[in-house]
Amino acid sequence: MSTTTEELQREQRRRGVPTTRRTAVYVYQAPLRVWHWVNALSITILAITGWFIANPPPSMPGEASDHFLMGYIRFFHFAAAYIFAVGFLFRLYWAFAGNSYSHQLFTLPFWRRSFWRELWHEVRWYAFLEPEPRKYYGHNPLAHLFMVVIITVGGLVMLVTGFALYSEQTGLGSWQDQLFGWVIPFVGQSQDVRIWHHWGMWVIVVFVMLHVYTAIREDVMSRQSLISTMISGWRMFKDDRP
Amino acid sequence: MTVTATPNGFDLDNGGRRVVVDPVTRIEGHMRCEVNLDENNVIRNAVSTGTMWRGLEVILKGRDPRDAWAFTERICGVCTGTHALTSVRAVEDALGIDIPENANSIRNIMQLTLQAHDHLVHFYHLHALDWVDVISALSADPKATSELAQSISDWPLSSPGYFRDIQTRLKRFVESGQLGPFMNGYWGNPAYKLPPEANLMAVTHYLEALDFQKEIVKIHTVYGGKNPHPNWLVGGMPCAINIDGVGAVGAVNMERLNLVSSIIDRTIEFIDRVYIPDLLAIASFYKDWNYGGGLSSTSVLSYGDIPDHANDNSAANLMLPRGAIINGDLSKIHEVDLRDPEQIQEFVDHAWFRYDDETKGLHPWDGVTEPNYVLGPNAKGTSTRIEAVDEGAKYSWIKAPRWRGHAMEVGPLARYIIGYAQGNPEFKEPVDKLLTDLDLPLPALFSTLGRTAARGLEASWAAHKMRYFQDKLMANIKAGDTATANIDKWEPRTWPKRAKGVGTSEAPRGALGHWIVIEKGRIDNYQAVVPTTWNGSPRDPAGNIGAFEAALLNTPVAKADEPLEILRTLHSFDPCLACSTH
Amino acid sequence: MPTTETFYEVMRRQGITRRSFIKFCSLTATALGLAPSFAGRIAHAMETKPRTPVLWLHGLECTCCSESFIRSAHPLVSDVVLSMISLDYDDLIMASAGHQAEAILEEITHKYKGNYILAVEGNPPLNQEGMSCIIGGRPFLEQLQEVAADAKAIISWGSCASWGCVQAARPNPTRATPVHEVIRDKPIIKVPGCPPIAEVMTGVLTYMLTFERIPDLDRQGRPKMFYGQRIHDKCYRRPHFDAGQFVEDWDDEGARKGYCLYKVGCKGPTTYNACSTVRWNNGVSFPIQSGHGCIGCSEDGFWDKGSFYQHTTDTHVFGVEANADKVGLGAVGVVGAAIGAHAAYSAIHRAKLKQNGDETTPAATNEGDKQ
Ligand code: HEM
Ligand code: HEM
Ligand code: NFV
Ligand code: SF4
Ligand code: SF4
Ligand code: F3S
Ligand SMILES: [Mg+2]
């Protein structure tokens, strides 16, 4: 099946691939940027505290009443979890309230062939098989896919399993139980939920490593700004070619 | 009608009337028994079928050997803990792990607690109704009952008023028309021989024992956290000891030791002042009923157990005897080597399993467990509606273990016979005393009643040995040793790539062995050969019959449609079917 | 007319006064949401009603649920069996056997149609034509279905009946199946545990007899009153958990001080049971109190959740076994290294391109592509 140039261009326009000369576009509005950094912080705290929940530090000396180490670790986990959860809800709201780039996190042009083609291009770029990447106002397709799968779907899994675990301590009948208690028998039993929640951490940790790496690398090597975009909101392009 | 002589000396005649008992009740698990009665209602052929199988040996494959105790413990909740003990021993044997002295003492106390408890519950709640007619107790004279009770024991609960209260309660229970567990019993069967007063006394103690047994097991609760199914640990015991340090209340401390100690005292008292006198009293009315000897007079086996000191499995260190007697030659006690591929083998040609070559037996290290449910050509009914099994083919979920080709009886009687034959006074003296008290000759021991009596003697022995080990534990703690676990080889990385081990114990019902093969930190093969596997064994390729079947032969049955005598003899083994098939 | 010892009489015999009996009845009325006038009726019913027949069937099991049951201290099991229920069938303790035993089921299920309780210990296997558990020459499944047909309610004793338990552990060679998966049209009360605590068993049973209703159940069909919270929620070692004080190795300092067993695999945080409150054997102890972690014995499929001695247990999916932390740390290592290598190569690649002055060519290629 062949695609005409016109079709391609139309599609590219739709996808937000710049075809004309622009040096800067306002992409990430302030609330989204704030969300990004708050979210990043909360996930970092969640992963660190989560690790220590599963693998507590060496035993504390002295009396139990003198310490509350696990209590604090868990407290920070739950505090961060609430921030993460509220952030998630806010981000969902912002997908409607924000500009056109703000829905990307919740939509995936799964059936669009060009998406996969460009995604493949991006993969080849990382594999040093393409001389340069394309330009995007929003996320490049590869990043987009990962964001949706890991942050949206993965985040939802972490939320649902996390609150299901949380419902175990808030007790039968609590809102956590009413909203998320079903998850436990759905997944199997409590230990299963815990372990899937635990696996989720590793998935997210690996994503974050790649995300941060690619953000820095692309900031240096791609044709557009990345990190500063997440700070100022403006996407700057380094060349005038489409 | 054909008469066959088995290689182990029994004549089988499967003509006459075939009587089926299924379910056999008051046992652990599920069992079926078929017998052929001749015209005089004498049993001439006996077929015992294990009617359940769960596949624990299959399930254990690929698991962490340190977890195995918990799985195998669930083989049985009646002899709870004994499989767990045997399992940790097998793993420790394979990996060369030594356990601390305290762990040995605690394990022994737990094993002995089980012996005492299990025997007591068996006697009163699983076996007594074979000898005791509950309904007859209603016509007893409470005053005469009291006199009887006081003449045999100084147990304080023995006033006429006490027996009258129980009798009244029983009466109202019976009159309610809702007989509960006593419904459809064989009350009034001529095989019951006790006078009403003895029946009332026994029923009273049935209830007392029911209330008391729950106290004994609290020892498991202290050291193992619960009963049934207390916790164990490869390398020792999970209960740490702390006598004077900060946090002592979080471990085995003085209060816990005192609790165990007091329970031991009460257990000794109950067994010696209620169980043993009842046993003697009941036996004295059944002296003439000397059936059910089976294999006991020819082939008995024991692996030995209750190591005095830790990590020494030599016969001299084991307080329960080890050895095998065959051909009825009590003068020769054979060495038993559980690692020798020629000695212990399991056959499946009559069991619902598959081997490549079913004419041969397999040593448990090479054991195979693969189900194969098929009935023989002479079975009656259909595969899901069995009217009669075909004992010429596969007919049981129990494998047939053999020691050097011999079918063996195991259990308290086997242990007492071997101990007696060794001249060990701990076993010989009580047996001689029992026989003198009942005015019976030694051969009377080889019978249903002998089996039941040996169990009682052993319950008492076990209770006293609990005291010995509790004292030993205290002395060791006093000497400054509070270790309960050895963790040197806890981590799988410290293990060899491949290792084989065998763990044994003397479970309440007899010799128990677990064989394990560990490969790369996981269980490669796990085989259990269990007391009731021995006793309830089906036939083997040579035609030897097992202990249950042998014991039933030649017993007259008073009423062909009331299997009282069959139950009596089967119960004397305390069959555990969940154990036997696992 | 024969006299039955009624519930009231049992209570009286156990030292409960008439006054507290009446009070108990009015409390019952309130609990049931009935007008106070109903208290009299309840009292009357209690004083007169015959004992409820209980048919206790055994499938594939280890009998330790029965063993646990007879350990009940309050009420004493002798009182339960003689005075509270009519235990008409239980092949563990019943006097009769064979045909006479089977006849009891026939009789009770007819005579008390819809009015008896079916208690199941163990479960039916479905493989081997169901004949890896044979009762009376037939598959246990048939007996179970027949007796269930006219039962008022079913109690699934223990983890076997509730979930499948050890015989249902991978690869479940007999396809042992929990009761609720073969009986779907009856109220089923699951009382899991391997075994359940004695006083929990008699507690559930006497609750049903006393209040004449099924206890409040949670999503999975367990009575909330005993299974509503985890071991961890009421564990007396919890202060050590919160403080971060753990048994690191068996028999270490922490073990002797009674620290938390989390690091040696305690499943208290993921196990719903009453052990840390009711405790075992009339309150003497419970697994954790005696130094071993909870193994999660009342949870669905606890045998297949990985080692009893690890907190982060292995996951078993699609026949592959893996440990989250091992895989996770491994993945972080590999990805970290890959990032490093990729970064390094990226730098070299870029330097090379710069050197060749090739920086503009890609655009041309790109242009070319578009034509
Ligand atoms: C836990 C850590 C982090 C998480 C979970 C995370 C998550 C995300 C998400 C979900 C987006 C998409 C925003 C949207 O469209 O709604 C995003 C974008 C972005 N993040 Fe992060 N982030 C993390 C850390 C970082 C760090 C440390 C940096 C900088 C070094 C960074 C730089 C960026 C950049 C540059 C973008 C824009 C990507 C683009 O334009 O395609 N992030 N991040
Ligand atoms: C990115 C998000 C998250 C990460 C990476 C994360 C990570 C973890 C990890 C690794 C554990 C330890 C699991 C184990 O014991 O093996 C844990 C436990 C837990 N998490 Fe999260 N979690 C996240 C989000 C959440 C959320 C949104 C909640 C909601 C309240 C939550 C609630 C919990 C709870 C209740 C526990 C169990 C704590 C305990 O009982 O001690 N988590 N988490
Ligand atoms: N047979 C048997 Fe057991 C015993 N005693 C175990 O090894 O009963 Ni359940
Ligand atoms: S639930 Fe556990 S304890 Fe109860 S019968 Fe099953 S295996 Fe035994
Ligand atoms: S011992 Fe187990 S149940 Fe108790 S606090 Fe620790 S983890 Fe929780
Ligand atoms: S192992 Fe079972 S007995 Fe209780 S403490 Fe855990 S649920
Ligand atoms: Mg075996």
PDB file of N, CA and C in Angstrom, chain A residues 53-57 59-60 62 64 67-71 74 126 128 168 177 181-182 189-192 194-195 198-199 202 209 213 217 220-221 241, chain C residues 219 230 233 238 240-246 248 262-263 270 272 299-300 305 311-313 315 324-325 328-329 332 336 339 342-343 345-346 350 362-363:
ATOM      1  N   ILE A  53      10.538  -1.252  52.065  1.00  0.00           N
ATOM      2  CA  ILE A  53       9.431  -2.003  52.665  1.00  0.00           C
ATOM      3  C   ILE A  53       9.675  -3.499  52.435  1.00  0.00           C
ATOM      4  N   ALA A  54      10.108  -3.804  51.233  1.00  0.00           N
ATOM      5  CA  ALA A  54      10.341  -5.216  50.926  1.00  0.00           C
ATOM      6  C   ALA A  54      11.647  -5.725  51.510  1.00  0.00           C
ATOM      7  N   ASN A  55      12.643  -4.847  51.591  1.00  0.00           N
ATOM      8  CA  ASN A  55      13.960  -5.249  52.078  1.00  0.00           C
ATOM      9  C   ASN A  55      14.416  -4.287  53.162  1.00  0.00           C
ATOM     10  N   PRO A  56      13.872  -4.451  54.348  1.00  0.00           N
ATOM     11  CA  PRO A  56      14.141  -3.457  55.387  1.00  0.00           C
ATOM     12  C   PRO A  56      15.630  -3.375  55.729  1.00  0.00           C
ATOM     13  N   PRO A  57      16.061  -2.184  56.155  1.00  0.00           N
ATOM     14  CA  PRO A  57      17.460  -2.023  56.552  1.00  0.00           C
ATOM     15  C   PRO A  57      17.791  -2.877  57.773  1.00  0.00           C
ATOM     16  N   SER A  59      18.555  -4.327  61.418  1.00  0.00           N
ATOM     17  CA  SER A  59      17.752  -4.066  62.610  1.00  0.00           C
ATOM     18  C   SER A  59      18.278  -2.903  63.437  1.00  0.00           C
ATOM     19  N   MET A  60      17.344  -2.176  64.023  1.00  0.00           N
ATOM     20  CA  MET A  60      17.688  -1.076  64.907  1.00  0.00           C
ATOM     21  C   MET A  60      18.024  -1.634  66.288  1.00  0.00           C
ATOM     22  N   GLY A  62      18.287  -1.429  70.526  1.00  0.00           N
ATOM     23  CA  GLY A  62      17.495  -0.851  71.612  1.00  0.00           C
ATOM     24  C   GLY A  62      16.040  -1.270  71.610  1.00  0.00           C
ATOM     25  N   ALA A  64      11.984  -1.210  71.011  1.00  0.00           N
ATOM     26  CA  ALA A  64      11.090  -0.959  69.888  1.00  0.00           C
ATOM     27  C   ALA A  64      10.458   0.423  70.003  1.00  0.00           C
ATOM     28  N   HIS A  67      12.036   3.534  68.334  1.00  0.00           N
ATOM     29  CA  HIS A  67      12.188   3.668  66.880  1.00  0.00           C
ATOM     30  C   HIS A  67      10.851   3.542  66.181  1.00  0.00           C
ATOM     31  N   PHE A  68      10.870   4.068  64.959  1.00  0.00           N
ATOM     32  CA  PHE A  68       9.678   3.917  64.135  1.00  0.00           C
ATOM     33  C   PHE A  68      10.121   3.879  62.675  1.00  0.00           C
ATOM     34  N   LEU A  69      11.260   3.234  62.459  1.00  0.00           N
ATOM     35  CA  LEU A  69      11.876   3.292  61.140  1.00  0.00           C
ATOM     36  C   LEU A  69      10.953   2.776  60.039  1.00  0.00           C
ATOM     37  N   MET A  70      10.436   1.576  60.227  1.00  0.00           N
ATOM     38  CA  MET A  70       9.554   1.025  59.199  1.00  0.00           C
ATOM     39  C   MET A  70       8.281   1.849  59.106  1.00  0.00           C
ATOM     40  N   GLY A  71       7.867   2.316  60.256  1.00  0.00           N
ATOM     41  CA  GLY A  71       6.671   3.150  60.263  1.00  0.00           C
ATOM     42  C   GLY A  71       6.872   4.376  59.381  1.00  0.00           C
ATOM     43  N   ARG A  74       7.139   3.473  55.680  1.00  0.00           N
ATOM     44  CA  ARG A  74       5.812   3.203  55.138  1.00  0.00           C
ATOM     45  C   ARG A  74       5.006   4.502  55.044  1.00  0.00           C
ATOM     46  N   TYR A 126      18.134   5.203  17.552  1.00  0.00           N
ATOM     47  CA  TYR A 126      18.877   4.791  18.751  1.00  0.00           C
ATOM     48  C   TYR A 126      19.882   3.701  18.437  1.00  0.00           C
ATOM     49  N   PHE A 128      21.672   3.678  15.927  1.00  0.00           N
ATOM     50  CA  PHE A 128      22.678   4.313  15.061  1.00  0.00           C
ATOM     51  C   PHE A 128      22.490   3.912  13.604  1.00  0.00           C
ATOM     52  N   GLU A 168      -5.917  -3.102  53.037  1.00  0.00           N
ATOM     53  CA  GLU A 168      -5.756  -4.171  54.019  1.00  0.00           C
ATOM     54  C   GLU A 168      -5.539  -3.590  55.402  1.00  0.00           C
ATOM     55  N   ASP A 177     -11.106  -0.034  50.736  1.00  0.00           N
ATOM     56  CA  ASP A 177     -11.594  -1.401  50.563  1.00  0.00           C
ATOM     57  C   ASP A 177     -12.737  -1.434  49.563  1.00  0.00           C
ATOM     58  N   GLY A 181     -10.768  -3.126  47.167  1.00  0.00           N
ATOM     59  CA  GLY A 181     -10.688  -4.435  47.823  1.00  0.00           C
ATOM     60  C   GLY A 181     -10.871  -5.606  46.876  1.00  0.00           C
ATOM     61  N   TRP A 182     -11.659  -5.415  45.841  1.00  0.00           N
ATOM     62  CA  TRP A 182     -11.916  -6.486  44.879  1.00  0.00           C
ATOM     63  C   TRP A 182     -10.640  -6.953  44.183  1.00  0.00           C
ATOM     64  N   GLN A 189      -4.473 -13.656  45.762  1.00  0.00           N
ATOM     65  CA  GLN A 189      -4.556 -13.333  47.177  1.00  0.00           C
ATOM     66  C   GLN A 189      -3.545 -12.237  47.494  1.00  0.00           C
ATOM     67  N   SER A 190      -3.551 -11.850  48.754  1.00  0.00           N
ATOM     68  CA  SER A 190      -2.757 -10.707  49.169  1.00  0.00           C
ATOM     69  C   SER A 190      -1.292 -10.775  48.705  1.00  0.00           C
ATOM     70  N   GLN A 191      -0.683 -11.920  48.872  1.00  0.00           N
ATOM     71  CA  GLN A 191       0.725 -12.050  48.498  1.00  0.00           C
ATOM     72  C   GLN A 191       0.925 -11.812  46.994  1.00  0.00           C
ATOM     73  N   ASP A 192      -0.026 -12.250  46.205  1.00  0.00           N
ATOM     74  CA  ASP A 192       0.088 -12.011  44.762  1.00  0.00           C
ATOM     75  C   ASP A 192       0.046 -10.516  44.468  1.00  0.00           C
ATOM     76  N   ARG A 194       0.853  -8.095  46.389  1.00  0.00           N
ATOM     77  CA  ARG A 194       2.107  -7.510  46.853  1.00  0.00           C
ATOM     78  C   ARG A 194       3.223  -7.723  45.863  1.00  0.00           C
ATOM     79  N   ILE A 195       3.286  -8.949  45.374  1.00  0.00           N
ATOM     80  CA  ILE A 195       4.399  -9.259  44.480  1.00  0.00           C
ATOM     81  C   ILE A 195       4.233  -8.577  43.122  1.00  0.00           C
ATOM     82  N   HIS A 198       5.216  -5.167  43.560  1.00  0.00           N
ATOM     83  CA  HIS A 198       6.672  -5.157  43.650  1.00  0.00           C
ATOM     84  C   HIS A 198       7.320  -5.225  42.257  1.00  0.00           C
ATOM     85  N   TRP A 199       6.813  -6.115  41.436  1.00  0.00           N
ATOM     86  CA  TRP A 199       7.317  -6.187  40.048  1.00  0.00           C
ATOM     87  C   TRP A 199       7.143  -4.821  39.372  1.00  0.00           C
ATOM     88  N   TRP A 202       9.932  -2.416  39.691  1.00  0.00           N
ATOM     89  CA  TRP A 202      11.101  -2.642  38.835  1.00  0.00           C
ATOM     90  C   TRP A 202      10.848  -2.170  37.415  1.00  0.00           C
ATOM     91  N   MET A 209      15.066   4.983  34.359  1.00  0.00           N
ATOM     92  CA  MET A 209      16.474   5.030  33.928  1.00  0.00           C
ATOM     93  C   MET A 209      16.581   5.363  32.441  1.00  0.00           C
ATOM     94  N   TYR A 213      17.889   8.879  30.800  1.00  0.00           N
ATOM     95  CA  TYR A 213      19.009   8.798  29.862  1.00  0.00           C
ATOM     96  C   TYR A 213      18.640   9.398  28.518  1.00  0.00           C
ATOM     97  N   ARG A 217      20.241  12.476  26.600  1.00  0.00           N
ATOM     98  CA  ARG A 217      20.891  12.217  25.317  1.00  0.00           C
ATOM     99  C   ARG A 217      20.236  13.019  24.198  1.00  0.00           C
ATOM    100  N   VAL A 220      20.984  16.545  23.996  1.00  0.00           N
ATOM    101  CA  VAL A 220      22.274  16.819  23.368  1.00  0.00           C
ATOM    102  C   VAL A 220      22.239  16.493  21.880  1.00  0.00           C
ATOM    103  N   MET A 221      21.683  15.341  21.528  1.00  0.00           N
ATOM    104  CA  MET A 221      21.885  14.807  20.192  1.00  0.00           C
ATOM    105  C   MET A 221      20.740  15.013  19.212  1.00  0.00           C
ATOM    106  N   ARG A 241      15.268  22.635   9.173  1.00  0.00           N
ATOM    107  CA  ARG A 241      14.717  21.624   8.266  1.00  0.00           C
ATOM    108  C   ARG A 241      13.449  21.034   8.864  1.00  0.00           C
TER     109      ARG A 241
ATOM    110  N   ARG C 219     -15.655 -10.778  50.853  1.00  0.00           N
ATOM    111  CA  ARG C 219     -15.765 -11.059  49.417  1.00  0.00           C
ATOM    112  C   ARG C 219     -15.500 -12.508  49.064  1.00  0.00           C
ATOM    113  N   ARG C 230      -5.658  -9.093  58.911  1.00  0.00           N
ATOM    114  CA  ARG C 230      -4.475  -9.926  58.719  1.00  0.00           C
ATOM    115  C   ARG C 230      -3.810 -10.233  60.061  1.00  0.00           C
ATOM    116  N   ASP C 233      -1.918  -7.279  61.277  1.00  0.00           N
ATOM    117  CA  ASP C 233      -2.639  -6.144  61.852  1.00  0.00           C
ATOM    118  C   ASP C 233      -2.766  -6.228  63.366  1.00  0.00           C
ATOM    119  N   ARG C 238       4.341  -6.559  66.139  1.00  0.00           N
ATOM    120  CA  ARG C 238       4.230  -5.430  65.229  1.00  0.00           C
ATOM    121  C   ARG C 238       5.074  -4.230  65.660  1.00  0.00           C
ATOM    122  N   HIS C 240       7.922  -4.223  66.797  1.00  0.00           N
ATOM    123  CA  HIS C 240       9.274  -4.468  66.283  1.00  0.00           C
ATOM    124  C   HIS C 240       9.336  -4.265  64.777  1.00  0.00           C
ATOM    125  N   PHE C 241       8.250  -4.616  64.114  1.00  0.00           N
ATOM    126  CA  PHE C 241       8.193  -4.357  62.669  1.00  0.00           C
ATOM    127  C   PHE C 241       8.261  -2.858  62.427  1.00  0.00           C
ATOM    128  N   ASP C 242       7.410  -2.126  63.109  1.00  0.00           N
ATOM    129  CA  ASP C 242       7.360  -0.680  62.897  1.00  0.00           C
ATOM    130  C   ASP C 242       8.687  -0.017  63.251  1.00  0.00           C
ATOM    131  N   ALA C 243       9.338  -0.561  64.291  1.00  0.00           N
ATOM    132  CA  ALA C 243      10.619   0.020  64.703  1.00  0.00           C
ATOM    133  C   ALA C 243      11.741  -0.357  63.745  1.00  0.00           C
ATOM    134  N   GLY C 244      11.521  -1.415  62.970  1.00  0.00           N
ATOM    135  CA  GLY C 244      12.599  -1.902  62.106  1.00  0.00           C
ATOM    136  C   GLY C 244      13.523  -2.843  62.844  1.00  0.00           C
ATOM    137  N   GLN C 245      12.956  -3.719  63.660  1.00  0.00           N
ATOM    138  CA  GLN C 245      13.773  -4.683  64.405  1.00  0.00           C
ATOM    139  C   GLN C 245      13.368  -6.090  63.978  1.00  0.00           C
ATOM    140  N   PHE C 246      14.311  -6.765  63.350  1.00  0.00           N
ATOM    141  CA  PHE C 246      13.962  -8.029  62.720  1.00  0.00           C
ATOM    142  C   PHE C 246      14.861  -9.183  63.145  1.00  0.00           C
ATOM    143  N   GLU C 248      17.142 -11.627  61.835  1.00  0.00           N
ATOM    144  CA  GLU C 248      17.872 -11.654  60.568  1.00  0.00           C
ATOM    145  C   GLU C 248      18.241 -13.085  60.214  1.00  0.00           C
ATOM    146  N   TYR C 262       9.548 -10.808  59.721  1.00  0.00           N
ATOM    147  CA  TYR C 262       9.340 -10.404  58.324  1.00  0.00           C
ATOM    148  C   TYR C 262      10.479 -10.840  57.407  1.00  0.00           C
ATOM    149  N   LYS C 263      11.704 -10.634  57.874  1.00  0.00           N
ATOM    150  CA  LYS C 263      12.839 -10.928  56.994  1.00  0.00           C
ATOM    151  C   LYS C 263      13.098 -12.420  56.826  1.00  0.00           C
ATOM    152  N   THR C 270       0.265 -10.777  54.709  1.00  0.00           N
ATOM    153  CA  THR C 270      -0.613 -11.122  53.582  1.00  0.00           C
ATOM    154  C   THR C 270      -1.567 -12.257  53.942  1.00  0.00           C
ATOM    155  N   TYR C 272      -4.968 -13.533  56.121  1.00  0.00           N
ATOM    156  CA  TYR C 272      -6.173 -13.222  56.890  1.00  0.00           C
ATOM    157  C   TYR C 272      -6.524 -14.395  57.779  1.00  0.00           C
ATOM    158  N   GLU C 299      -4.544 -18.837  53.356  1.00  0.00           N
ATOM    159  CA  GLU C 299      -4.701 -18.103  52.104  1.00  0.00           C
ATOM    160  C   GLU C 299      -4.817 -19.040  50.900  1.00  0.00           C
ATOM    161  N   ASP C 300      -5.535 -18.564  49.936  1.00  0.00           N
ATOM    162  CA  ASP C 300      -5.743 -19.315  48.702  1.00  0.00           C
ATOM    163  C   ASP C 300      -4.387 -19.623  48.046  1.00  0.00           C
ATOM    164  N   LYS C 305       3.014 -19.936  46.490  1.00  0.00           N
ATOM    165  CA  LYS C 305       3.424 -18.539  46.472  1.00  0.00           C
ATOM    166  C   LYS C 305       4.914 -18.375  46.708  1.00  0.00           C
ATOM    167  N   HIS C 311      10.676 -12.937  51.941  1.00  0.00           N
ATOM    168  CA  HIS C 311       9.573 -11.976  51.868  1.00  0.00           C
ATOM    169  C   HIS C 311       9.146 -11.768  50.415  1.00  0.00           C
ATOM    170  N   THR C 312      10.123 -11.466  49.577  1.00  0.00           N
ATOM    171  CA  THR C 312       9.797 -11.286  48.162  1.00  0.00           C
ATOM    172  C   THR C 312       9.826 -12.652  47.504  1.00  0.00           C
ATOM    173  N   THR C 313       8.660 -13.233  47.401  1.00  0.00           N
ATOM    174  CA  THR C 313       8.605 -14.613  46.930  1.00  0.00           C
ATOM    175  C   THR C 313       8.662 -14.682  45.422  1.00  0.00           C
ATOM    176  N   THR C 315       7.710 -15.535  41.633  1.00  0.00           N
ATOM    177  CA  THR C 315       6.467 -15.502  40.861  1.00  0.00           C
ATOM    178  C   THR C 315       6.526 -16.639  39.854  1.00  0.00           C
ATOM    179  N   ALA C 324      11.232 -11.260  41.781  1.00  0.00           N
ATOM    180  CA  ALA C 324      11.176  -9.863  41.368  1.00  0.00           C
ATOM    181  C   ALA C 324      12.480  -9.129  41.660  1.00  0.00           C
ATOM    182  N   ASP C 325      13.027  -9.324  42.854  1.00  0.00           N
ATOM    183  CA  ASP C 325      14.233  -8.568  43.199  1.00  0.00           C
ATOM    184  C   ASP C 325      15.441  -9.037  42.396  1.00  0.00           C
ATOM    185  N   GLY C 328      14.750  -7.816  38.916  1.00  0.00           N
ATOM    186  CA  GLY C 328      14.774  -6.359  38.928  1.00  0.00           C
ATOM    187  C   GLY C 328      16.186  -5.819  39.040  1.00  0.00           C
ATOM    188  N   LEU C 329      16.918  -6.330  40.023  1.00  0.00           N
ATOM    189  CA  LEU C 329      18.298  -5.848  40.190  1.00  0.00           C
ATOM    190  C   LEU C 329      19.112  -6.199  38.957  1.00  0.00           C
ATOM    191  N   VAL C 332      18.181  -3.766  36.227  1.00  0.00           N
ATOM    192  CA  VAL C 332      18.770  -2.456  36.471  1.00  0.00           C
ATOM    193  C   VAL C 332      20.257  -2.476  36.099  1.00  0.00           C
ATOM    194  N   GLY C 336      21.474  -0.372  33.074  1.00  0.00           N
ATOM    195  CA  GLY C 336      22.470   0.640  33.436  1.00  0.00           C
ATOM    196  C   GLY C 336      23.706   0.515  32.563  1.00  0.00           C
ATOM    197  N   ILE C 339      22.956   1.549  29.052  1.00  0.00           N
ATOM    198  CA  ILE C 339      22.882   3.002  28.921  1.00  0.00           C
ATOM    199  C   ILE C 339      24.292   3.579  28.845  1.00  0.00           C
ATOM    200  N   HIS C 342      25.713   2.738  25.515  1.00  0.00           N
ATOM    201  CA  HIS C 342      25.027   3.491  24.475  1.00  0.00           C
ATOM    202  C   HIS C 342      25.484   4.941  24.500  1.00  0.00           C
ATOM    203  N   ALA C 343      25.605   5.464  25.706  1.00  0.00           N
ATOM    204  CA  ALA C 343      26.036   6.857  25.841  1.00  0.00           C
ATOM    205  C   ALA C 343      27.444   7.018  25.266  1.00  0.00           C
ATOM    206  N   TYR C 345      28.984   5.109  23.105  1.00  0.00           N
ATOM    207  CA  TYR C 345      29.025   4.938  21.659  1.00  0.00           C
ATOM    208  C   TYR C 345      28.419   6.158  20.949  1.00  0.00           C
ATOM    209  N   SER C 346      27.370   6.706  21.587  1.00  0.00           N
ATOM    210  CA  SER C 346      26.737   7.892  21.014  1.00  0.00           C
ATOM    211  C   SER C 346      27.760   9.029  20.878  1.00  0.00           C
ATOM    212  N   ARG C 350      29.033  10.543  17.375  1.00  0.00           N
ATOM    213  CA  ARG C 350      28.826  11.954  17.104  1.00  0.00           C
ATOM    214  C   ARG C 350      30.158  12.629  16.752  1.00  0.00           C
ATOM    215  N   PRO C 362      22.447  14.222   6.653  1.00  0.00           N
ATOM    216  CA  PRO C 362      21.192  13.586   7.014  1.00  0.00           C
ATOM    217  C   PRO C 362      19.990  14.334   6.468  1.00  0.00           C
ATOM    218  N   ALA C 363      20.051  15.636   6.534  1.00  0.00           N
ATOM    219  CA  ALA C 363      18.906  16.419   6.075  1.00  0.00           C
ATOM    220  C   ALA C 363      18.636  16.116   4.613  1.00  0.00           C
TER     221      ALA C 363
END
